[in-house]
PDB file of C-alpha atoms in Angstrom:
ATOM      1  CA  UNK A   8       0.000   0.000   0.000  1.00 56.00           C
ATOM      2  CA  UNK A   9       1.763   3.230  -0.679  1.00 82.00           C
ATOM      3  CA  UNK A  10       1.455   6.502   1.223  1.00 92.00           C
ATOM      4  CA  UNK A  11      -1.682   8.396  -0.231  1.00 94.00           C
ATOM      5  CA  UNK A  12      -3.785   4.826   0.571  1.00 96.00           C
ATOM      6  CA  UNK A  13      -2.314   4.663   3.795  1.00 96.00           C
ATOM      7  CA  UNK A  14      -3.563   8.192   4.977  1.00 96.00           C
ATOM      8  CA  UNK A  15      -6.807   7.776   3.320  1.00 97.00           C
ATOM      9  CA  UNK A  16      -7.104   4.246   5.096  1.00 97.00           C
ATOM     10  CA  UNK A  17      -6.393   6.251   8.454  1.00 97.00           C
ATOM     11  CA  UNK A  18      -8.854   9.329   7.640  1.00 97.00           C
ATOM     12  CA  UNK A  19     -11.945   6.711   7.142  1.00 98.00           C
ATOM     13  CA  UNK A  20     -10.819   4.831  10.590  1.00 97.00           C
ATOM     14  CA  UNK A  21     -10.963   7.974  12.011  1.00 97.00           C
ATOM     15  CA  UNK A  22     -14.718   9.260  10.613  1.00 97.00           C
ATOM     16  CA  UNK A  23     -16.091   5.415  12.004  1.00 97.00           C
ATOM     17  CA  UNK A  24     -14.619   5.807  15.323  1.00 96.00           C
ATOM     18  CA  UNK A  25     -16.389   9.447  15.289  1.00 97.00           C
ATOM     19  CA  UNK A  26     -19.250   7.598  13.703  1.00 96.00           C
ATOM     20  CA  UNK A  27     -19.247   5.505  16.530  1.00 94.00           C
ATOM     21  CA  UNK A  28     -18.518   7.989  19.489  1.00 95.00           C
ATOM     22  CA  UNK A  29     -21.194  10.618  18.361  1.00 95.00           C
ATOM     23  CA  UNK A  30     -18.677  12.782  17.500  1.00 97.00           C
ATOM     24  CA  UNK A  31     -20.011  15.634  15.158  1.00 98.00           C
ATOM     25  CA  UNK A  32     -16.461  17.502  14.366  1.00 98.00           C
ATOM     26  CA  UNK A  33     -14.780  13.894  13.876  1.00 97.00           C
ATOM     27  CA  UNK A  34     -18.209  12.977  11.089  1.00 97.00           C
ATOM     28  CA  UNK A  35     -17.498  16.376   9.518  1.00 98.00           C
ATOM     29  CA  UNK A  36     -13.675  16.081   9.252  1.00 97.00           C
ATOM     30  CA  UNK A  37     -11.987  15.979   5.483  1.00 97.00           C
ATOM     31  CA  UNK A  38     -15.398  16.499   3.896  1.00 98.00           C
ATOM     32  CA  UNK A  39     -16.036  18.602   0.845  1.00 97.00           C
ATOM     33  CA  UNK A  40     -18.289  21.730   1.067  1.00 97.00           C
ATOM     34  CA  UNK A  41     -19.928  20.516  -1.814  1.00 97.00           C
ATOM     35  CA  UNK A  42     -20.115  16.805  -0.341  1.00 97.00           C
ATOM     36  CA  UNK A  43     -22.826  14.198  -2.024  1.00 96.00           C
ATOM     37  CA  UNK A  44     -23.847  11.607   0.335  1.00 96.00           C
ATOM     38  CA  UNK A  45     -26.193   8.738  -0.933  1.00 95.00           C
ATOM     39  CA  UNK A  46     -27.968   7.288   2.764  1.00 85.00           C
ATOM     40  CA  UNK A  47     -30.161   4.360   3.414  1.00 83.00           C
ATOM     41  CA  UNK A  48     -32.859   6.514   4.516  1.00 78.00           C
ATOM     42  CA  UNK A  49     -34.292   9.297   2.264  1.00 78.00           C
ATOM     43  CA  UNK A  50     -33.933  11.945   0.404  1.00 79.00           C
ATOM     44  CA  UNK A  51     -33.435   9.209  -2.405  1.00 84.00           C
ATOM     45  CA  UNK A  52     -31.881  11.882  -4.619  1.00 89.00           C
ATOM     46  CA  UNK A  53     -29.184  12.181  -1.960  1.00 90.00           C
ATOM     47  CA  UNK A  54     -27.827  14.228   0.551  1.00 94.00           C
ATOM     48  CA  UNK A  55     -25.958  18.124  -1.245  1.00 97.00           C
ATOM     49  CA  UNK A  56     -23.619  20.211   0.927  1.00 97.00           C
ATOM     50  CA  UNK A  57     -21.840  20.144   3.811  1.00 98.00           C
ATOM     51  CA  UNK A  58     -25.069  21.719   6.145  1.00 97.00           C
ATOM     52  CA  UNK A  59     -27.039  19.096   4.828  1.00 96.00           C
ATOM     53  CA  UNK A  60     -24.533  16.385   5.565  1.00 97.00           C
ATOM     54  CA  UNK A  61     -24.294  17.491   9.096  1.00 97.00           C
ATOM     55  CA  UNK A  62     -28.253  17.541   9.548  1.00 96.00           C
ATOM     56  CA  UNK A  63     -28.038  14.116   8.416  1.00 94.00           C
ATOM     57  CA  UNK A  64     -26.204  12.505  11.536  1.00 95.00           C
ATOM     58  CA  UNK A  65     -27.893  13.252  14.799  1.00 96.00           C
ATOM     59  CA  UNK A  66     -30.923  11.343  14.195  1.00 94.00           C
ATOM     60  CA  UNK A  67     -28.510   8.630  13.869  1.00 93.00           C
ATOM     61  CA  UNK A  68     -26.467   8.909  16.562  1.00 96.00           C
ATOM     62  CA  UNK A  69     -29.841   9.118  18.230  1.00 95.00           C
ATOM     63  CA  UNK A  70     -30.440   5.792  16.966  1.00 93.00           C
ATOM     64  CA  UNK A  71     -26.934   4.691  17.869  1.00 92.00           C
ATOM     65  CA  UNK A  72     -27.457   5.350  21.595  1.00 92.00           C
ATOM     66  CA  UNK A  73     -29.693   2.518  22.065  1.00 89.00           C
ATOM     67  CA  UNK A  74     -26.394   0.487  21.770  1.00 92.00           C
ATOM     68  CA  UNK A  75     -26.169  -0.263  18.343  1.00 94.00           C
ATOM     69  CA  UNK A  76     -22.209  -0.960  16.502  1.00 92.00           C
ATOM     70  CA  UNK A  77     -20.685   1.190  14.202  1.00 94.00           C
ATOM     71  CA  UNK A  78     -17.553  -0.803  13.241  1.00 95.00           C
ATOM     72  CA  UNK A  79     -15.513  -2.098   9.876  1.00 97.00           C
ATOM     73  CA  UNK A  80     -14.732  -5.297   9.045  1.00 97.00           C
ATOM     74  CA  UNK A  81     -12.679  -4.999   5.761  1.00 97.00           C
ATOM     75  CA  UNK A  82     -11.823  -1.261   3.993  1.00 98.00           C
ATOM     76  CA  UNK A  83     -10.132  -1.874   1.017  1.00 98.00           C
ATOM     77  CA  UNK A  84      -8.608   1.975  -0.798  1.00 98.00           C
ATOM     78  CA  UNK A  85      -7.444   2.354  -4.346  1.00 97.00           C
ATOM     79  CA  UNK A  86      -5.779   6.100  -5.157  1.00 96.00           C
ATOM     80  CA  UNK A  87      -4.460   7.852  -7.852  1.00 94.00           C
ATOM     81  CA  UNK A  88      -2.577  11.215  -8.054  1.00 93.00           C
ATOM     82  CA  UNK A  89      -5.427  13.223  -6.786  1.00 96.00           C
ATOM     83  CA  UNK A  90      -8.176  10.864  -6.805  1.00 98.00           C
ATOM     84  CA  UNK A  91      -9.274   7.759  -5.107  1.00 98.00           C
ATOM     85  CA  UNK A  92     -12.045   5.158  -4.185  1.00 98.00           C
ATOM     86  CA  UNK A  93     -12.677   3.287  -0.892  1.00 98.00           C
ATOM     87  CA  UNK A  94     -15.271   0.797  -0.120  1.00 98.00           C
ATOM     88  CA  UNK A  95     -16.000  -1.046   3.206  1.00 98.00           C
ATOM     89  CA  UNK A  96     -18.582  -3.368   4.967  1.00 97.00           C
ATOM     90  CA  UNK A  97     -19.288  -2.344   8.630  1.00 97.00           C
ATOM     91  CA  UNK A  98     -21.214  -4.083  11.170  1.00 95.00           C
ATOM     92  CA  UNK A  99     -24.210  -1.384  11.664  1.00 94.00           C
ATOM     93  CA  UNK A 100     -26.780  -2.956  14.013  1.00 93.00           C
ATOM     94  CA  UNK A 101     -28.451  -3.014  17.451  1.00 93.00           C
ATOM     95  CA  UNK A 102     -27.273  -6.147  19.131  1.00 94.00           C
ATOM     96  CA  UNK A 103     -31.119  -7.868  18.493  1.00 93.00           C
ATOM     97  CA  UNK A 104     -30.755  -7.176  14.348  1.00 91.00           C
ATOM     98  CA  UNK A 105     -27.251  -8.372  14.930  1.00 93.00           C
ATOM     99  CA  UNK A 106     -27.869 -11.404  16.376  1.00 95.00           C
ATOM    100  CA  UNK A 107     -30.832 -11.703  13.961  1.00 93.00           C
ATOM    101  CA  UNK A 108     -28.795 -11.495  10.641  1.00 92.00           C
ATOM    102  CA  UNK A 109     -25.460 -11.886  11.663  1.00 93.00           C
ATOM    103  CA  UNK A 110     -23.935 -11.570   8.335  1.00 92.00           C
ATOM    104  CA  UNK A 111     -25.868  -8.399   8.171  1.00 89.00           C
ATOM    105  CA  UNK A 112     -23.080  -5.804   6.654  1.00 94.00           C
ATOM    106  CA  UNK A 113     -23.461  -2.300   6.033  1.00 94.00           C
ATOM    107  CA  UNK A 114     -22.055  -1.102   2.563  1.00 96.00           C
ATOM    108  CA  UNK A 115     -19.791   2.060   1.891  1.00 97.00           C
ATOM    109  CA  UNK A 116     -17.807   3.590  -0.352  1.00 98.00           C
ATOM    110  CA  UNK A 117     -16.427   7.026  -0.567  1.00 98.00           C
ATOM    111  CA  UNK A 118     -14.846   8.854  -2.825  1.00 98.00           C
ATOM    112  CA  UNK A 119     -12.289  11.181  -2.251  1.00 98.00           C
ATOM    113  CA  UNK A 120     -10.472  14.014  -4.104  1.00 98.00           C
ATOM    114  CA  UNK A 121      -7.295  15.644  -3.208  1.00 97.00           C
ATOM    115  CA  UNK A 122      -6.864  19.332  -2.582  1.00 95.00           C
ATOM    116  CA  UNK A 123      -3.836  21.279  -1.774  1.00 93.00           C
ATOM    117  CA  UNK A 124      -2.192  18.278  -0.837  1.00 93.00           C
ATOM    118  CA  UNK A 125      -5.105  16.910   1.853  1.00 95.00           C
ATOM    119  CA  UNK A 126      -7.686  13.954   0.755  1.00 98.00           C
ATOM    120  CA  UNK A 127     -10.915  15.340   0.997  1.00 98.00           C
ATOM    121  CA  UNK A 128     -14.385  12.914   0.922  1.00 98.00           C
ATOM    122  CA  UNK A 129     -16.390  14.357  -2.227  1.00 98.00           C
ATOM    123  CA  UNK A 130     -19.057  11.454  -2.161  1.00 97.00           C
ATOM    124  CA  UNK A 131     -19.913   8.814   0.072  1.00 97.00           C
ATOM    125  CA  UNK A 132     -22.521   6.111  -0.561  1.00 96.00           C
ATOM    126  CA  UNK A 133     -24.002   3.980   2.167  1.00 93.00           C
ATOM    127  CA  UNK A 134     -26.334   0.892   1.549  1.00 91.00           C
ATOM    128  CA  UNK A 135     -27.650  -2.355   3.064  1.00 88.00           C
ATOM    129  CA  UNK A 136     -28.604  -5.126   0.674  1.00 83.00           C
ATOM    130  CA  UNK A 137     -32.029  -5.888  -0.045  1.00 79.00           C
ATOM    131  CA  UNK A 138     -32.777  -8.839   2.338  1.00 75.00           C
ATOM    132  CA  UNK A 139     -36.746  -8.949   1.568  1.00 77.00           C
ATOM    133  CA  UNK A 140     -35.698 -10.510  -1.962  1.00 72.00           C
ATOM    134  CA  UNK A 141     -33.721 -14.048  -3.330  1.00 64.00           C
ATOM    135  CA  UNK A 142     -30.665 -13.151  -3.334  1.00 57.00           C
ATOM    136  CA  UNK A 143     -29.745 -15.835  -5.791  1.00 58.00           C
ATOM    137  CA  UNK A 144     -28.997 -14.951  -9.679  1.00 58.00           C
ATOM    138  CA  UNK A 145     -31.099 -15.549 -12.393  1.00 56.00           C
ATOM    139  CA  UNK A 146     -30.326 -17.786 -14.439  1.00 63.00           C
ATOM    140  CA  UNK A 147     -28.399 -17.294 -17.773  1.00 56.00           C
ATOM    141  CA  UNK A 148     -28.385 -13.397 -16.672  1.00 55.00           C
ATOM    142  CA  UNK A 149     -32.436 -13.434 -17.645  1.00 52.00           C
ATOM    143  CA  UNK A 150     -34.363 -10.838 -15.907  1.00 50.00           C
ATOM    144  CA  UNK A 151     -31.377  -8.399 -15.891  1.00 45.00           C
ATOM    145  CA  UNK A 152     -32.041  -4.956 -16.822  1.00 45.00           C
TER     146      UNK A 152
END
């Protein structure tokens, strides 16, 4: 892993743990101004700006406080020059969904830009996987769209 991954690798350890702890200033941290952030709750069209972004989080936390986990399992970063990709699965649960769907991951992926030499997250993208449905493939790739 070279340098620039490294850093970026730290930066989204750093916005979980905040994640985790409540922590506003930590959430906020090496975001854009003009941040897009694509949630599991609505607005399906996603989340615009930086005051928007921080609106977003306290009903979570909120949610959080009932003793729910906010923790990765893998992170895996790719970067370029000036920009880059993560993706991650986190354990996001109370204990009861937990220990109802135990593989039960949390999806992310951010992306990232750099400016004047600091990565910055430009877009982040959180999703669970549709659980309601077969998860199997159709066959011969019919029913694809």
């Amino acid at each position: 892993m070279n340098g620039d991954e490294d850093e970026i690798r730290n930066l989204i350890e750093q916005w979980a743990a905040a994640v985790h702890a409540g922590d506003l200033n930590g959430v906020l941290a090496h975001h854009s101004d003009d941040i897009v952030m694509f949630d599991v709750p609505p607005p399906f069209e996603g989340i615009r700006g930086i005051d928007a972004y921080r609106a977003a989080w306290p009903p979570f936390f909120a949610w959080q406080r009932q003793g729910a986990s906010f923790a990765i399992d893998s992170l895996d970063v790719t970067a370029g020059g000036d920009v880059a990709f993560a993706h991650a699965l986190l354990r996001c649960g109370t204990p009861r969904e937990l220990a109802e769907q135990p593989d039960l991951r949390l999806r992310l992926t951010v992306g990232l830009r750099k400016r004047d030499g600091e990565w910055v997250v430009t877009h982040e993208h959180h999703s669970f996987p549709d659980t309601s449905v077969d998860a199997a493939p159709p066959e011969n790739g019919a029913g694809k769209a």
